Structures are given as C-alpha cells and as structure tokens.
XYZ file of C-alpha atoms in Angstrom:
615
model
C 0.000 0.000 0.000
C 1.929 3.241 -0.986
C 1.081 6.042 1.573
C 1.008 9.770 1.119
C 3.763 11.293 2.728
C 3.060 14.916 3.772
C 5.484 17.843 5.329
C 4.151 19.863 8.314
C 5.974 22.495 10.458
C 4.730 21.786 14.121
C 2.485 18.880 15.310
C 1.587 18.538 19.233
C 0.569 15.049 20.356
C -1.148 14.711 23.919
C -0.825 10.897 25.054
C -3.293 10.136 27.964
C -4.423 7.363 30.125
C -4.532 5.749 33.219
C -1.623 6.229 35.743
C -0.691 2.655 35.146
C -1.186 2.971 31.212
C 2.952 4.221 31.051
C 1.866 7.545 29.437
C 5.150 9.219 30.717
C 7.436 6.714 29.710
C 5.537 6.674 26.225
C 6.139 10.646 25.965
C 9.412 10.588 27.229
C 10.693 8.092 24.509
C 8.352 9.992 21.426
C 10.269 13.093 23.261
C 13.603 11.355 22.753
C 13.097 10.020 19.193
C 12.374 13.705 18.451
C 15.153 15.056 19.882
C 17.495 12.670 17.969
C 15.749 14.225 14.276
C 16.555 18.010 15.157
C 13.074 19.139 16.076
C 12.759 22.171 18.653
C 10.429 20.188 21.676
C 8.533 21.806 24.185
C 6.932 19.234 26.443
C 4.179 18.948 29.484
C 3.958 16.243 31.209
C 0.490 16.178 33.444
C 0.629 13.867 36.652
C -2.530 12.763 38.885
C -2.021 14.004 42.194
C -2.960 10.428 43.629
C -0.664 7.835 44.444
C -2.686 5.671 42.812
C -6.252 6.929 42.222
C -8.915 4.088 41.095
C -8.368 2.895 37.316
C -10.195 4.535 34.493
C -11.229 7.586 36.779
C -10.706 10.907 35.974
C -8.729 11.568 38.973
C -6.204 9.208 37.660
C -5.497 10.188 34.234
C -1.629 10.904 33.953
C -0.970 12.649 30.339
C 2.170 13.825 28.458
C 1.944 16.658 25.819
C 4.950 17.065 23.212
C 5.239 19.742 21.171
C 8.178 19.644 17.938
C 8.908 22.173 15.102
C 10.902 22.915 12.492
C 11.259 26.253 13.996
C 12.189 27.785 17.391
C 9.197 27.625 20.048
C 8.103 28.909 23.293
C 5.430 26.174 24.677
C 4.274 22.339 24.589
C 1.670 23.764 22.236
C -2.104 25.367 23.476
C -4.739 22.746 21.712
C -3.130 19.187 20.809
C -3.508 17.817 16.663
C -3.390 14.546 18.213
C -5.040 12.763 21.221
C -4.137 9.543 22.178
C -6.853 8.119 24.286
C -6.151 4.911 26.741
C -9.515 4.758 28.115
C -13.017 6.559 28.290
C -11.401 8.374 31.159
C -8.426 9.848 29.064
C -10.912 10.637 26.638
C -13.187 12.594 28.661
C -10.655 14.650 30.490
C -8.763 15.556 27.321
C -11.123 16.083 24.790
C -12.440 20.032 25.505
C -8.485 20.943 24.894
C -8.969 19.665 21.097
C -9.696 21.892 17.948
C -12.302 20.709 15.860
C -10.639 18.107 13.023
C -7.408 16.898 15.674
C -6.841 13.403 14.979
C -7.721 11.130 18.525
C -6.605 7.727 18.474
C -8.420 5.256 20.950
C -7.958 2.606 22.266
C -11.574 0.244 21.819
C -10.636 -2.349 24.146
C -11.298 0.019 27.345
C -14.223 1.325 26.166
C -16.390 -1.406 28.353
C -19.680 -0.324 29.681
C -18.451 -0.611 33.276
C -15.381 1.941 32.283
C -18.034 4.649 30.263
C -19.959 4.422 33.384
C -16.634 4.962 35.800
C -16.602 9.010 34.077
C -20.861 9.107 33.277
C -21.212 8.411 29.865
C -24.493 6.760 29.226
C -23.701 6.065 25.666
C -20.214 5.232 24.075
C -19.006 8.610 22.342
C -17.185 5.967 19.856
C -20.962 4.913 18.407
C -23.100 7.831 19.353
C -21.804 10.560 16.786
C -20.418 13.188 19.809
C -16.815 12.556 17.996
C -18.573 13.037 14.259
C -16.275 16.708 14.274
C -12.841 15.090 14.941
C -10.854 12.414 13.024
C -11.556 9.486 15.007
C -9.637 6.163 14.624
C -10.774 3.501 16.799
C -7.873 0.341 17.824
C -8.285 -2.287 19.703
C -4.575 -1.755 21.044
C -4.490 -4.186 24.114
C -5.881 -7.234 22.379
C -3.818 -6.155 19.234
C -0.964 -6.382 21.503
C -1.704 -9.501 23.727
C -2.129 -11.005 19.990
C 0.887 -9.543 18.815
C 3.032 -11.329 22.120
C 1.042 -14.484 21.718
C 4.407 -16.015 20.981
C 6.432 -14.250 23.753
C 7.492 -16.035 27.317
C 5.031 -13.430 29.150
C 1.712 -13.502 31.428
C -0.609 -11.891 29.707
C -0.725 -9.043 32.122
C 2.746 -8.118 31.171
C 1.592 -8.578 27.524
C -1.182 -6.142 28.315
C 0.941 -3.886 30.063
C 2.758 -3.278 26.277
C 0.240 -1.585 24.519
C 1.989 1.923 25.378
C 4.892 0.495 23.300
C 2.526 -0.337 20.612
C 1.178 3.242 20.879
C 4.649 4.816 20.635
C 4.924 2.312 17.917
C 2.324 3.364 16.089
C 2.696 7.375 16.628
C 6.488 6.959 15.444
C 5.832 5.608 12.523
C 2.891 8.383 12.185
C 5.562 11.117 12.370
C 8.250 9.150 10.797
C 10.654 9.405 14.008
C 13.773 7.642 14.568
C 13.396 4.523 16.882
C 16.994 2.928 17.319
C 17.027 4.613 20.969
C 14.202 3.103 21.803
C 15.062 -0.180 20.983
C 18.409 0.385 23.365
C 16.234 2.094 25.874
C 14.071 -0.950 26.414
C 17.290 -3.237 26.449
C 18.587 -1.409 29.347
C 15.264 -0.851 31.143
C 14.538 -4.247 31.479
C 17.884 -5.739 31.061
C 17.613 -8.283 33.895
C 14.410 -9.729 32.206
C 15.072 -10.863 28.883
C 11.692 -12.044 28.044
C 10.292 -8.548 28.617
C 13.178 -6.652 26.731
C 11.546 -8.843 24.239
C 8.024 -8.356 24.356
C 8.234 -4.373 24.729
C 10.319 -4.425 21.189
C 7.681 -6.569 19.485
C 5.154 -4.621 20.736
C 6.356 -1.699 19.520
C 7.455 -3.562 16.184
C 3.865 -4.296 15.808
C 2.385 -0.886 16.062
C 4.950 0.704 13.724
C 3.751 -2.025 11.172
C 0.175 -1.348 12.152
C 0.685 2.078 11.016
C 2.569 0.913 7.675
C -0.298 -1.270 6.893
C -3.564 -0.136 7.499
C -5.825 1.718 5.747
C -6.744 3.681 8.195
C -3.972 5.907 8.532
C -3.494 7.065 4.977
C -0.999 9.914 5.574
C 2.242 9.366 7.181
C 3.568 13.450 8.411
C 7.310 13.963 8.492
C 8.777 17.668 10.288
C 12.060 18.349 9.343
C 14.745 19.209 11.756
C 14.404 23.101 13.065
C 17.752 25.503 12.573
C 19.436 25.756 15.706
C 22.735 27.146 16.701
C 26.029 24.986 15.880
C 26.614 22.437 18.860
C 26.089 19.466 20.731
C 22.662 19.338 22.269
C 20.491 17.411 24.603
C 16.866 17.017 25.415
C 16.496 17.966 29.510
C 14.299 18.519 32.097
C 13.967 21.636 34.321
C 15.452 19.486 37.117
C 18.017 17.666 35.644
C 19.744 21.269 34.096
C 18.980 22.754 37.798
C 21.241 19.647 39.154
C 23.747 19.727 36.645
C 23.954 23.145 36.983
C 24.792 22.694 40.978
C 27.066 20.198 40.106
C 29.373 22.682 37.543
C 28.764 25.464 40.060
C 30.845 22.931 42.126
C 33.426 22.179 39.873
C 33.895 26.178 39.419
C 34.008 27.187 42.606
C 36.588 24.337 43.869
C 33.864 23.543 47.131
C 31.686 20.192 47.617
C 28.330 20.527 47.100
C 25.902 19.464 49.429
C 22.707 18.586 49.139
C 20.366 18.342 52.399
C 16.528 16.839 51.088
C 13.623 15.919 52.164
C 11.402 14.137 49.277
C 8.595 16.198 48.111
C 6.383 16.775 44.700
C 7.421 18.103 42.649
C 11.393 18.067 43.550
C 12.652 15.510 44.616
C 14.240 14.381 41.150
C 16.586 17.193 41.789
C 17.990 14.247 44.962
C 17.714 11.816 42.595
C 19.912 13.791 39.816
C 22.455 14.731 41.969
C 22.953 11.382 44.069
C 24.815 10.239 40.702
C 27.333 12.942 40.880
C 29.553 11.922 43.807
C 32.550 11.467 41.143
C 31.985 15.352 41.369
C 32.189 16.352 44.662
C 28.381 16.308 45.295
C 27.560 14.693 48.355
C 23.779 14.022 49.081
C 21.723 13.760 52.270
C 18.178 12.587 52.863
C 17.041 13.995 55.982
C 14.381 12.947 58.457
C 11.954 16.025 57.394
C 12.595 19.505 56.235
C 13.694 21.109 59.043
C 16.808 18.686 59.359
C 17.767 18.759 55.781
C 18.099 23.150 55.586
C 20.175 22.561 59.023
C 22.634 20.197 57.389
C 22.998 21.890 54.590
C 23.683 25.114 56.520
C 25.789 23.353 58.510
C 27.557 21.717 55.192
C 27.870 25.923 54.365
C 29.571 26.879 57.858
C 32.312 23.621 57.401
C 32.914 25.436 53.934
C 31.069 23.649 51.262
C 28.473 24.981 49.032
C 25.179 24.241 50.957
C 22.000 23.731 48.913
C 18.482 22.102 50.005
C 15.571 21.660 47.775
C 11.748 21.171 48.256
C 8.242 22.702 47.574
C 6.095 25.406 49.227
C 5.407 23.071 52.225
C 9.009 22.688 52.804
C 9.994 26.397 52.297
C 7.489 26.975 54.826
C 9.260 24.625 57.447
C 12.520 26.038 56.534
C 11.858 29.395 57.383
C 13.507 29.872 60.580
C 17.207 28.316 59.544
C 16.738 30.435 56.065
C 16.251 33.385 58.785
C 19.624 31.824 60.740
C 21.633 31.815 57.703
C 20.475 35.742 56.821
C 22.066 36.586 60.451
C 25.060 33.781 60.017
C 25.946 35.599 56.563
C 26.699 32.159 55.090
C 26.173 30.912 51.442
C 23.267 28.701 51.073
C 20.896 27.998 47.747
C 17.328 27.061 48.715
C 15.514 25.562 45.907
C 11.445 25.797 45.988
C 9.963 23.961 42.688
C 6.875 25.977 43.125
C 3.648 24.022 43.188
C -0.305 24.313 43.885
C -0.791 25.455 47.595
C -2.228 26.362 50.216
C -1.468 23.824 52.320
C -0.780 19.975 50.320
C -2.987 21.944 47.910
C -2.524 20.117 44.576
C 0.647 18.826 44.520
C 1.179 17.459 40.974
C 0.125 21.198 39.281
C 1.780 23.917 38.455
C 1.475 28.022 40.563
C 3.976 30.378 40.902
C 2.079 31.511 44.631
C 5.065 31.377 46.521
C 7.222 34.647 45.751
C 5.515 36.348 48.771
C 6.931 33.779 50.890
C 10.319 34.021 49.127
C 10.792 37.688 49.744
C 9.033 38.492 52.785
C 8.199 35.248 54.519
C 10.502 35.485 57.479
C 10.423 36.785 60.847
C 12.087 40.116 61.490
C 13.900 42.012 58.777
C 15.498 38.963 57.231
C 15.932 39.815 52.923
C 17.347 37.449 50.544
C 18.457 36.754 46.967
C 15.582 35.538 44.916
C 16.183 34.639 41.270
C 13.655 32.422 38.896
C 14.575 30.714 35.727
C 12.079 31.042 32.824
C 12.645 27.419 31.008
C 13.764 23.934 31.565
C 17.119 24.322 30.011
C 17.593 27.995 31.314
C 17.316 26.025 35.175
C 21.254 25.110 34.347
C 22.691 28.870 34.560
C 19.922 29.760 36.843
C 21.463 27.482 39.349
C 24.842 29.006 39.000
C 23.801 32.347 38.685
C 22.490 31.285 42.385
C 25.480 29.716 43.412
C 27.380 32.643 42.508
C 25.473 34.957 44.663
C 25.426 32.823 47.873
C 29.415 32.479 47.525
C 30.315 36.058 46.577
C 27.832 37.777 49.238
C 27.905 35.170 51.793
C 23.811 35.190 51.574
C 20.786 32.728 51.349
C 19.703 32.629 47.632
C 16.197 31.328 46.732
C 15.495 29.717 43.298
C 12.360 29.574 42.119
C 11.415 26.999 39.527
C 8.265 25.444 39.144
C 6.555 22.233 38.154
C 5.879 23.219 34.825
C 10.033 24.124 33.967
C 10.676 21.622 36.711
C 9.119 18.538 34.596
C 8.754 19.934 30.942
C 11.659 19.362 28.639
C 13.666 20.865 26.164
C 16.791 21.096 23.768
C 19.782 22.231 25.787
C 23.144 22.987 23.753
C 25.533 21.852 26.396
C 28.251 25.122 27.008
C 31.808 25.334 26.836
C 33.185 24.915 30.340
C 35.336 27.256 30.063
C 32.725 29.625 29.413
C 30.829 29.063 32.755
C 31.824 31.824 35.873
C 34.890 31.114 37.687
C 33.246 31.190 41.088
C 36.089 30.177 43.785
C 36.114 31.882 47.132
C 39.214 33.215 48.749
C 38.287 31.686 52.314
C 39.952 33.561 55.571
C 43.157 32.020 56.832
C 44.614 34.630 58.953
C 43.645 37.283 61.421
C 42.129 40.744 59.369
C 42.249 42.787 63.323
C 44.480 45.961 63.108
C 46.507 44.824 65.520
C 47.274 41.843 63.284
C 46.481 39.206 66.304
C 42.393 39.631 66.262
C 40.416 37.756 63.902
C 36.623 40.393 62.958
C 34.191 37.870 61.657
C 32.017 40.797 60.651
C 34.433 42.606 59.102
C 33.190 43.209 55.485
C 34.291 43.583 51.964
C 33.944 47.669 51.190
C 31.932 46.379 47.601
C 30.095 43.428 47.795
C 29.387 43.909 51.862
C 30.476 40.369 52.536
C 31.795 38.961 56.030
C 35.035 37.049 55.599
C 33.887 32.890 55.554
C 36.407 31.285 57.730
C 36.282 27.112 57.831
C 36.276 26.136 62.040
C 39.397 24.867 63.076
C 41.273 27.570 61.306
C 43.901 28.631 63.670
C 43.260 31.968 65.172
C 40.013 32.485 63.368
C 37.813 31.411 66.383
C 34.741 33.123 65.941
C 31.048 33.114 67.895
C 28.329 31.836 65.568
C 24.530 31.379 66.442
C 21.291 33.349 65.487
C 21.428 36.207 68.358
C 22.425 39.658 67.323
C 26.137 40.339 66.331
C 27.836 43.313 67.248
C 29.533 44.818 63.939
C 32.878 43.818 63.083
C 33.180 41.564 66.365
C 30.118 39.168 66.056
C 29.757 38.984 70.269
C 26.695 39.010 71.412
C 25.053 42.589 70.901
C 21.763 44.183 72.315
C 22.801 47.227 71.645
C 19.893 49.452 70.064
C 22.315 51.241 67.153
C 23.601 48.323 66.289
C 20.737 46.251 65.558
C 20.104 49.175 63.254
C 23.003 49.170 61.976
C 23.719 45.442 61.323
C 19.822 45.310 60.138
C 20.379 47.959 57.296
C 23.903 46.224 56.694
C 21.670 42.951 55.556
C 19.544 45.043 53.673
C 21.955 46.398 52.198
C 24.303 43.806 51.276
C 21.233 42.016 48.667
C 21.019 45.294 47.205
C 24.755 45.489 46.155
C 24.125 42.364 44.338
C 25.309 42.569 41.136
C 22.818 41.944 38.474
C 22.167 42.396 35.202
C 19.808 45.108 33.301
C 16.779 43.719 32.036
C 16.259 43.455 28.440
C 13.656 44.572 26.740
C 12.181 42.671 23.187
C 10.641 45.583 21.821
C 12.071 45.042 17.949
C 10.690 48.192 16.310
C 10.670 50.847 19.478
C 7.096 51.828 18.903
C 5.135 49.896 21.428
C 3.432 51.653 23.844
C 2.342 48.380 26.155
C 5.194 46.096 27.873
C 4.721 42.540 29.101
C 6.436 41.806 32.437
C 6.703 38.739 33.344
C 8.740 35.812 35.668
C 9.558 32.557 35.699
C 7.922 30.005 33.589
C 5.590 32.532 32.046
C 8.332 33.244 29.563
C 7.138 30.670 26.912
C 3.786 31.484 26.940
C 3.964 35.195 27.185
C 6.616 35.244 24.887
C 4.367 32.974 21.996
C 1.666 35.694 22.719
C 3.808 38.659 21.732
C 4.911 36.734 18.751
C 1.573 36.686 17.072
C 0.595 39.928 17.938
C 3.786 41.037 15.857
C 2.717 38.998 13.480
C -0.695 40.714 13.320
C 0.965 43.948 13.249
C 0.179 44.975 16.413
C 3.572 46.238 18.500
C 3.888 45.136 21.960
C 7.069 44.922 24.191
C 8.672 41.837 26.461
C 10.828 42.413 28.715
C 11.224 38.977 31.584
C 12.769 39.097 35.284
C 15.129 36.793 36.857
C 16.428 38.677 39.486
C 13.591 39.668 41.795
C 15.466 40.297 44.851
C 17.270 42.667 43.859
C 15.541 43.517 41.298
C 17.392 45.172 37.607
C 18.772 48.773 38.418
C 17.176 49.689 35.429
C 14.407 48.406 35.639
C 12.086 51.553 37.033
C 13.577 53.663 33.890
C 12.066 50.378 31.566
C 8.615 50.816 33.126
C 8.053 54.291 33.030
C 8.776 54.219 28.940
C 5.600 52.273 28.299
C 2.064 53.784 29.010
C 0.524 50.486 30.094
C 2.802 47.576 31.730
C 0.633 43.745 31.773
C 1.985 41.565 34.353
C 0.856 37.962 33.471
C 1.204 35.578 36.851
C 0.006 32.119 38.216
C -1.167 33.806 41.421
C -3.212 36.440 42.228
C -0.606 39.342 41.627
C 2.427 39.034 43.643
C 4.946 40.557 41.581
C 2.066 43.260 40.252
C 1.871 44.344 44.249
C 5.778 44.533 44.678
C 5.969 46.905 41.039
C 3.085 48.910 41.922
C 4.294 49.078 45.722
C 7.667 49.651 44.837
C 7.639 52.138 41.140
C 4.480 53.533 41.454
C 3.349 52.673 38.205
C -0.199 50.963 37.773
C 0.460 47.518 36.660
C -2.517 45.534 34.687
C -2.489 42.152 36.658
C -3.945 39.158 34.626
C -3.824 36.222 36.542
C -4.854 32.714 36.536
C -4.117 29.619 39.621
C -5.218 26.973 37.505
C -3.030 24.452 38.255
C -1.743 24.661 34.585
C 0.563 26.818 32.657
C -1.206 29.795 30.528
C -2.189 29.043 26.673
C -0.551 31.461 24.565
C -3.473 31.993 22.834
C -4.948 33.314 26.127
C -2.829 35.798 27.049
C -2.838 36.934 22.997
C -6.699 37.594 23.365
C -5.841 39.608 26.618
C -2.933 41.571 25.140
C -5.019 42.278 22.051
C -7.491 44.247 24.031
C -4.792 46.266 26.445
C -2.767 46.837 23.180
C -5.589 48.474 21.211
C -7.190 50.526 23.743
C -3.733 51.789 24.994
C-alpha cells in the first residue's frame, strides 16, 4: 500500500491514560526520538495528584503533551492535533483541549460499559456521533498487543501492560521518528528480564507495522529538523539542568556541594539527579523532614562547602527559621522551591507560581534574601549558577524559584563550553584581618560586595562566635545594643542590594510599542508565543522577563516608566504586580490565573489584544 507522505511544520501530540497505562514513559521516549531528528520540543507532562487513584477515573489520568517544530518555540503547544486516548477516562478529560478536526486515536478495548460508566457516559461517544467533528480512529490496542506477544514467554498481564509500546509504535511511525534509541532504551530498562526486553520491542514492532499497513492511517507526516545554533545538544528537564547546573557550580568554585533533602512533589528528582554525581564532589543527604535537611545543609555551608536544600512550598514553609539563621550567620546557602499548587498539600502534581511572597518576605524580622527564577527547563542550568554565585560572593541565602511546569517539561539544551561558565572560587579567611594583626573580625566586610570574611572552624586563630542572636559589627559577640541592631539590620539590607545583576532586556524590535509585558519565571514561553503573534498581526507590543527579583534590575524603574501600560501575566493572584506597583508607582494591569496549569498562549494573545488596542 503506498502512503502519502506529507510535510508539516509543528504537530503537538497529547498521550493520555490511566496512571498505570505508562503515558510518561511513552512521551518521554516519542520526546527522545524527536530530539534525535533536530526538532525544537517543548513538552508537558500532566501527573494525577494520587498515588494511585482508582483505574479509568478521571482523577487518575496521567498525560504527556509534546510539542516539535521545524522552527524555534516557546510552549508544549495550546490545543493538541493529536489525542491519544487509553480509556473513556483519558478521553473525557482531554477532549475540551482539542480543535475541531485533531486526529484522537483510541484505544476500543477500554471502552467497556463498566469503564463509560466509571466518568458518566451513558452512551459510548465511539458509536453515538459526539466525535462526528474530529478524526476518530478507533484500535483495539491491548488485544492487538496480547495477539501480537502471543508467541512471547510473558503472562498476559505483562503482555497487556505493552500496549503503550505499541502506541509509541504506532505514533512513530505516524511522524516518521527515529526509533533505534528506543530499541536500546528498552534493552537497558529491562535488562535483567530478557523475556520482557523482548516483548516491549515486538510490541512496539507491531504498532509501527500497524501504522505501515492499514488503511486507516493514509498519511504518514514527516517535520524536518528546526535551525538551531552549531553544537552538541540534549533534550532535559527543568530538574536535571537545575542539578547539573549545581554540580558545575561545584566544579567552578573548587567547594563540595551538598545537598540536604527531604522528598517532596514536585522536587525531589533534583535528589535523585544529583545522588549520581559523587565522582563530582556532590555529596547528598536525605534527611528525616525539612527542618533537618536546611540545618545540614547550613551546617555543610559553615564547614565550607556549598550548601544547597531543595523542596516545595510546604518545605519552604518549614525552613523558614534556619533560612532566617543563615540571613544573620551571613553564610552561602541555595534554597531551591519547585513551586507548586498550595495552600497547604494543595494540589501537589500542578503547576502556581504563589510562593514569591513567601520568598521575599516570609521570614520573621527584617530577614531579605536573593531571589532569582529561571524562565525554562534548560535555562534552570545557569539559573542554578547564577544562584550559586550569589550565595558564595555575598555570603547570603539565595532562593530559586522553579516550578513544576520548567521543573518537569523538557527541552533542547546545547551543552556550554566549560570554560565559558563563571569562575566562582572563594578566597576563604586564613589569617587574622584585626588591626593589631592578632584579632580575627568575623564581621568585618568587603567595602563592595558587603560580605563577612567565611572562615572554615578549626582555622587557627580564626575562632569566631556563631549562632542566630544579634552580632555586634565587626566583632560578632553578642550585641543588644539598640544602634547596632540598626546598623547590622540595614547592613543585611543592604548587602542584597549590592548584588550585582544584570539590566533587564527589553524585546521591543521596532521601538514603537506603547504596552510592555512583564513577566517571571515560567511565564516566559507562553507570554513570549503571545507577543509573537501579535507582531505577526501587526500589532507592536514589548517583552521584557525578570530573573532577578530580589534585587531587582537597576534599570528596571527607567524600563517601566517608557511604556504607558505595563501587563503583568502571573500564576497567582498578583504578587509581583503588588511589589511593582508598591515599589515604582506605576499601575500595573495584573492578569492572573491559579489553575493548576501553565497559561495558553493563545490566552494571554486575546488579553494583550485588548490592552494593546485601547492603549
């Protein structure tokens, strides 16, 4: 059967099912293959906050959204092309994100009356015409695949477990991607059982030739690798370029790096990651809770090591009064807070950006710190040692902010040149700094950057007092001394805001817009995709994205006051809008959504469209 082979420039598949259906795994390797042709990827994977939530509910559908280009994007994509549906329950939760005409791919064999009932269908929207506006192709892919194994050494609940490979199978050949990696992926994953290294290659084997040989798919698509920059490049997650990044902030700064953890959604891969690393330096610690792993990290900071501890909101929230002990100890330390759903356990699998209150002000007593947010999943990597290098040059706490959505989504990453990367070694104290050349001033500080001298205990001479009661300038005894509490509280102060940052850059290609997008963190992508097609529509609008909020750009009050309307897009309820308003007086439009999911660019282009012609 000869096929029609047809070019597109951008596709976005959304594979869904139950949590036990392998839907991440299945995304992950389509992800891979992708990655391997050239294609830019933007990818969001969509976990059930459940454990385990009862099969073929809605609470337990797990999904995995990749979207590839030939071109440069921003996002996993607003509405999916394709849908691939594992159940009625995948179906049902996923289908009000499609576009009239997306292709959705089912799989019959679920579609049982007892499963339509599980998620309230009273008819089968395979039979009853509800699906008559999409391409529908129905495929019995767990008895295809049982059949397919028949001849395999496997129960047939591992054969059943398969059918994701004869999905991916299926969907590769569909988009005419690469599968050798897969092959070598399964023979690794299941490398101590033969028989199933097997049966997962056959099952994908048989959905590839599915694809080649029924009629129903007619069209095979093909997207052709996207330009990109000369180099060697990888496909990464948010936290795996966040670890990697701790680990070369290691390797440039000379010091171990230590990681105190306690495992929480959505961050504990960031553990994971860097417990493979101890060729590097990196030494990792799983605490007992939160409270223990901040103390040994600070602790780690004190004996002279780079000190880093990484959770969620919850966790940030426990850590609060050691964050406050390092802000008076003046020691390095990087707090990471993947940012998820809140209050409370709130929704722990979905995506917010609620907790930059808590990561400037959420301390007792005047207590500031660095805060700094990367905007993608590769941009985590110098986001981590753009953190590093603030805790070691101004002896401070730094707090990163990622979230689930850069945390877990993926993209190309071209791996720098090392030599490239900051050179971030200390000069640590070895010898009294007194005037009298005997006396050793703990809180004597560096005239620019306002740093205290970092001495490692048992340095001879360099005995110091350390603990979280006031320190008398210079000295560090004991002080409860009115003027100096002042003092030493405006010293803190001041020390963040001699942090050296960059200007913030503003997109703004031909000068004439009179609106500027502000936005942080992960919004990047989507504000970013917005701005594109209103260029593209002729209408000018300006970008301009923070990283440093704490301190923020010197510039950035002069940026502001050159547009007559300034949109800040957030996933709260306007935290960064209060602290611009508060702070340079200039009436910020706050748009805001707490969702649980990332913006749609073609939200926040609707919104702009309106603030951009009425400005």
């Amino acid at each position: 059967m000869t096929k029609q082979l047809r070019q597109l420039d951008r596709v976005v598949i959304r594979f869904a099912g139950d949590s036990g259906d392998g839907m991440q795994l299945t995304g992950d390797r389509f992800t891979s293959e992708t990655a391997q042709l050239g294609n830019d990827i933007s990818t969001l994977p969509n976990f059930p906050a459940e454990i385990r939530a009862p099969a073929g509910t809605l609470p337990g559908v797990s999904s995995f959204q990749v979207h590839f280009a030939d071109y440069d994007i921003l996002t996993p994509g607003d509405s999916p092309n394709v849908l691939v549906a594992m159940n009625p329950a995948a179906l049902k939760a996923n289908l009000g994100d499609l576009p009239r005409g997306a292709d959705i791919i089912v799989n019959t064999d679920e579609f049982t009356r007892r499963n339509l009932a599980k998620v309230g269908y009273q008819t089968s929207p395979l039979e009853d015409g509800s699906l008559d506006g999409y391409a529908l192709h129905p495929v019995a892919l767990t008895s295809m695949t049982v059949g397919a194994l028949a001849e395999q050494d496997v129960s047939k609940k591992d054969a059943e477990r398969a059918k994701n490979m004869f999905a991916l199978g299926l969907l590769s050949w569909m988009y005419s991607r690469p599968y050798e990696s897969t092959l070598r992926f399964l023979e690794r994953k299941f490398a101590a059982r033969p028989e199933l290294v097997a049966a997962n290659i056959a099952a994908f084997k048989a959905g590839w030739n599915f694809g080649e040989t029924t009629e129903d798919f007619g069209v095979r698509y093909q997207v052709k690798p996207a330009r990109m920059a000369a180099g060697t490049y990888r496909n990464i997650t948010g936290n795996a370029a966040l670890s990697l990044g701790l680990v070369a902030a290691g390797v440039r700064s000379n010091l171990p790096v230590f990681l105190g953890a306690y495992p929480i959604t959505p961050a504990s891969d960031i553990l994971h990651e860097l417990s493979k690393h101890k060729r590097f330096g990196v030494v990792t610690m799983q605490a007992e809770d939160e409270i223990a792993a901040i103390g040994a990290a600070l602790g780690a900071s004190y004996g002279g090591a780079l000190g880093v501890t990484s959770t969620s909101g919850p966790g940030v929230a426990l850590k609060g009064e050691t964050i406050s002990l390092a802000v008076a100890l003046e020691l390095p330390l990087v707090i990471v807070d993947v940012q998820r759903a809140g209050p409370s356990t709130g929704m722990p699998t979905k995506t917010e950006q609620a907790d930059l209150n808590m990561a400037l002000f959420g301390r007792h007593g005047e207590a500031p710190v660095a805060v700094i947010a990367p905007r993608s999943p590769s941009d985590c990597f110098h986001a981590a040692l753009d953190a590093a290098r603030i805790a070691l040059t101004y002896r401070t706490p730094v707090i990163l902010l990622s979230d689930n959505y850069v945390a877990n989504g993926s993209e190309p990453w071209l791996l720098p040149d090392v030599e490239s990367l900051p050179d971030l070694r200390v000069d640590f104290a070895t010898e009294p700094n007194g005037e009298d050349g005997s006396t050793f001033l703990p809180y004597l500080r560096d005239p620019v950057t306002l740093a205290r001298p970092w001495a490692i205990p048992g340095t001879p001479g360099l005995e110091h007092r350390i603990g979280g009661l006031e320190k008398a300038d210079k000295t560090g005894d004991i002080s409860y001394d009115p003027a100096n509490h002042d003092f030493m509280v405006r010293t803190r102060a001041a020390r963040i805001e001699a942090i050296e940052v960059p200007d913030v850059e503003v997109e703004d290609p031909d000068a004439d817009a009179r609106v500027l997008v502000l936005g942080w963190g992960s919004t990047y992508g989507p504000i970013g995709a917005a701005c594109r097609g209103l260029r593209q529509r002729g209408l000018p609008v300006a970008q301009a994205h923070l990283r440093h909020l704490s301190p923020m750009p010197a510039n950035l009050g002069d940026v502001l006051r050159r547009y007559e309307r300034v949109v800040i897009p957030e996933m709260n309820l306007g935290q960064l809008a209060h602290v611009i308003r508060a702070r340079y007086l200039v009436d910020a439009i706050s748009y805001n959504h707490v969702r649980g999911l990332p913006f749609t660019a073609v939200e926040l282009e609707t919104m702009l469209e309106e603030v951009v012609k009425n400005a």
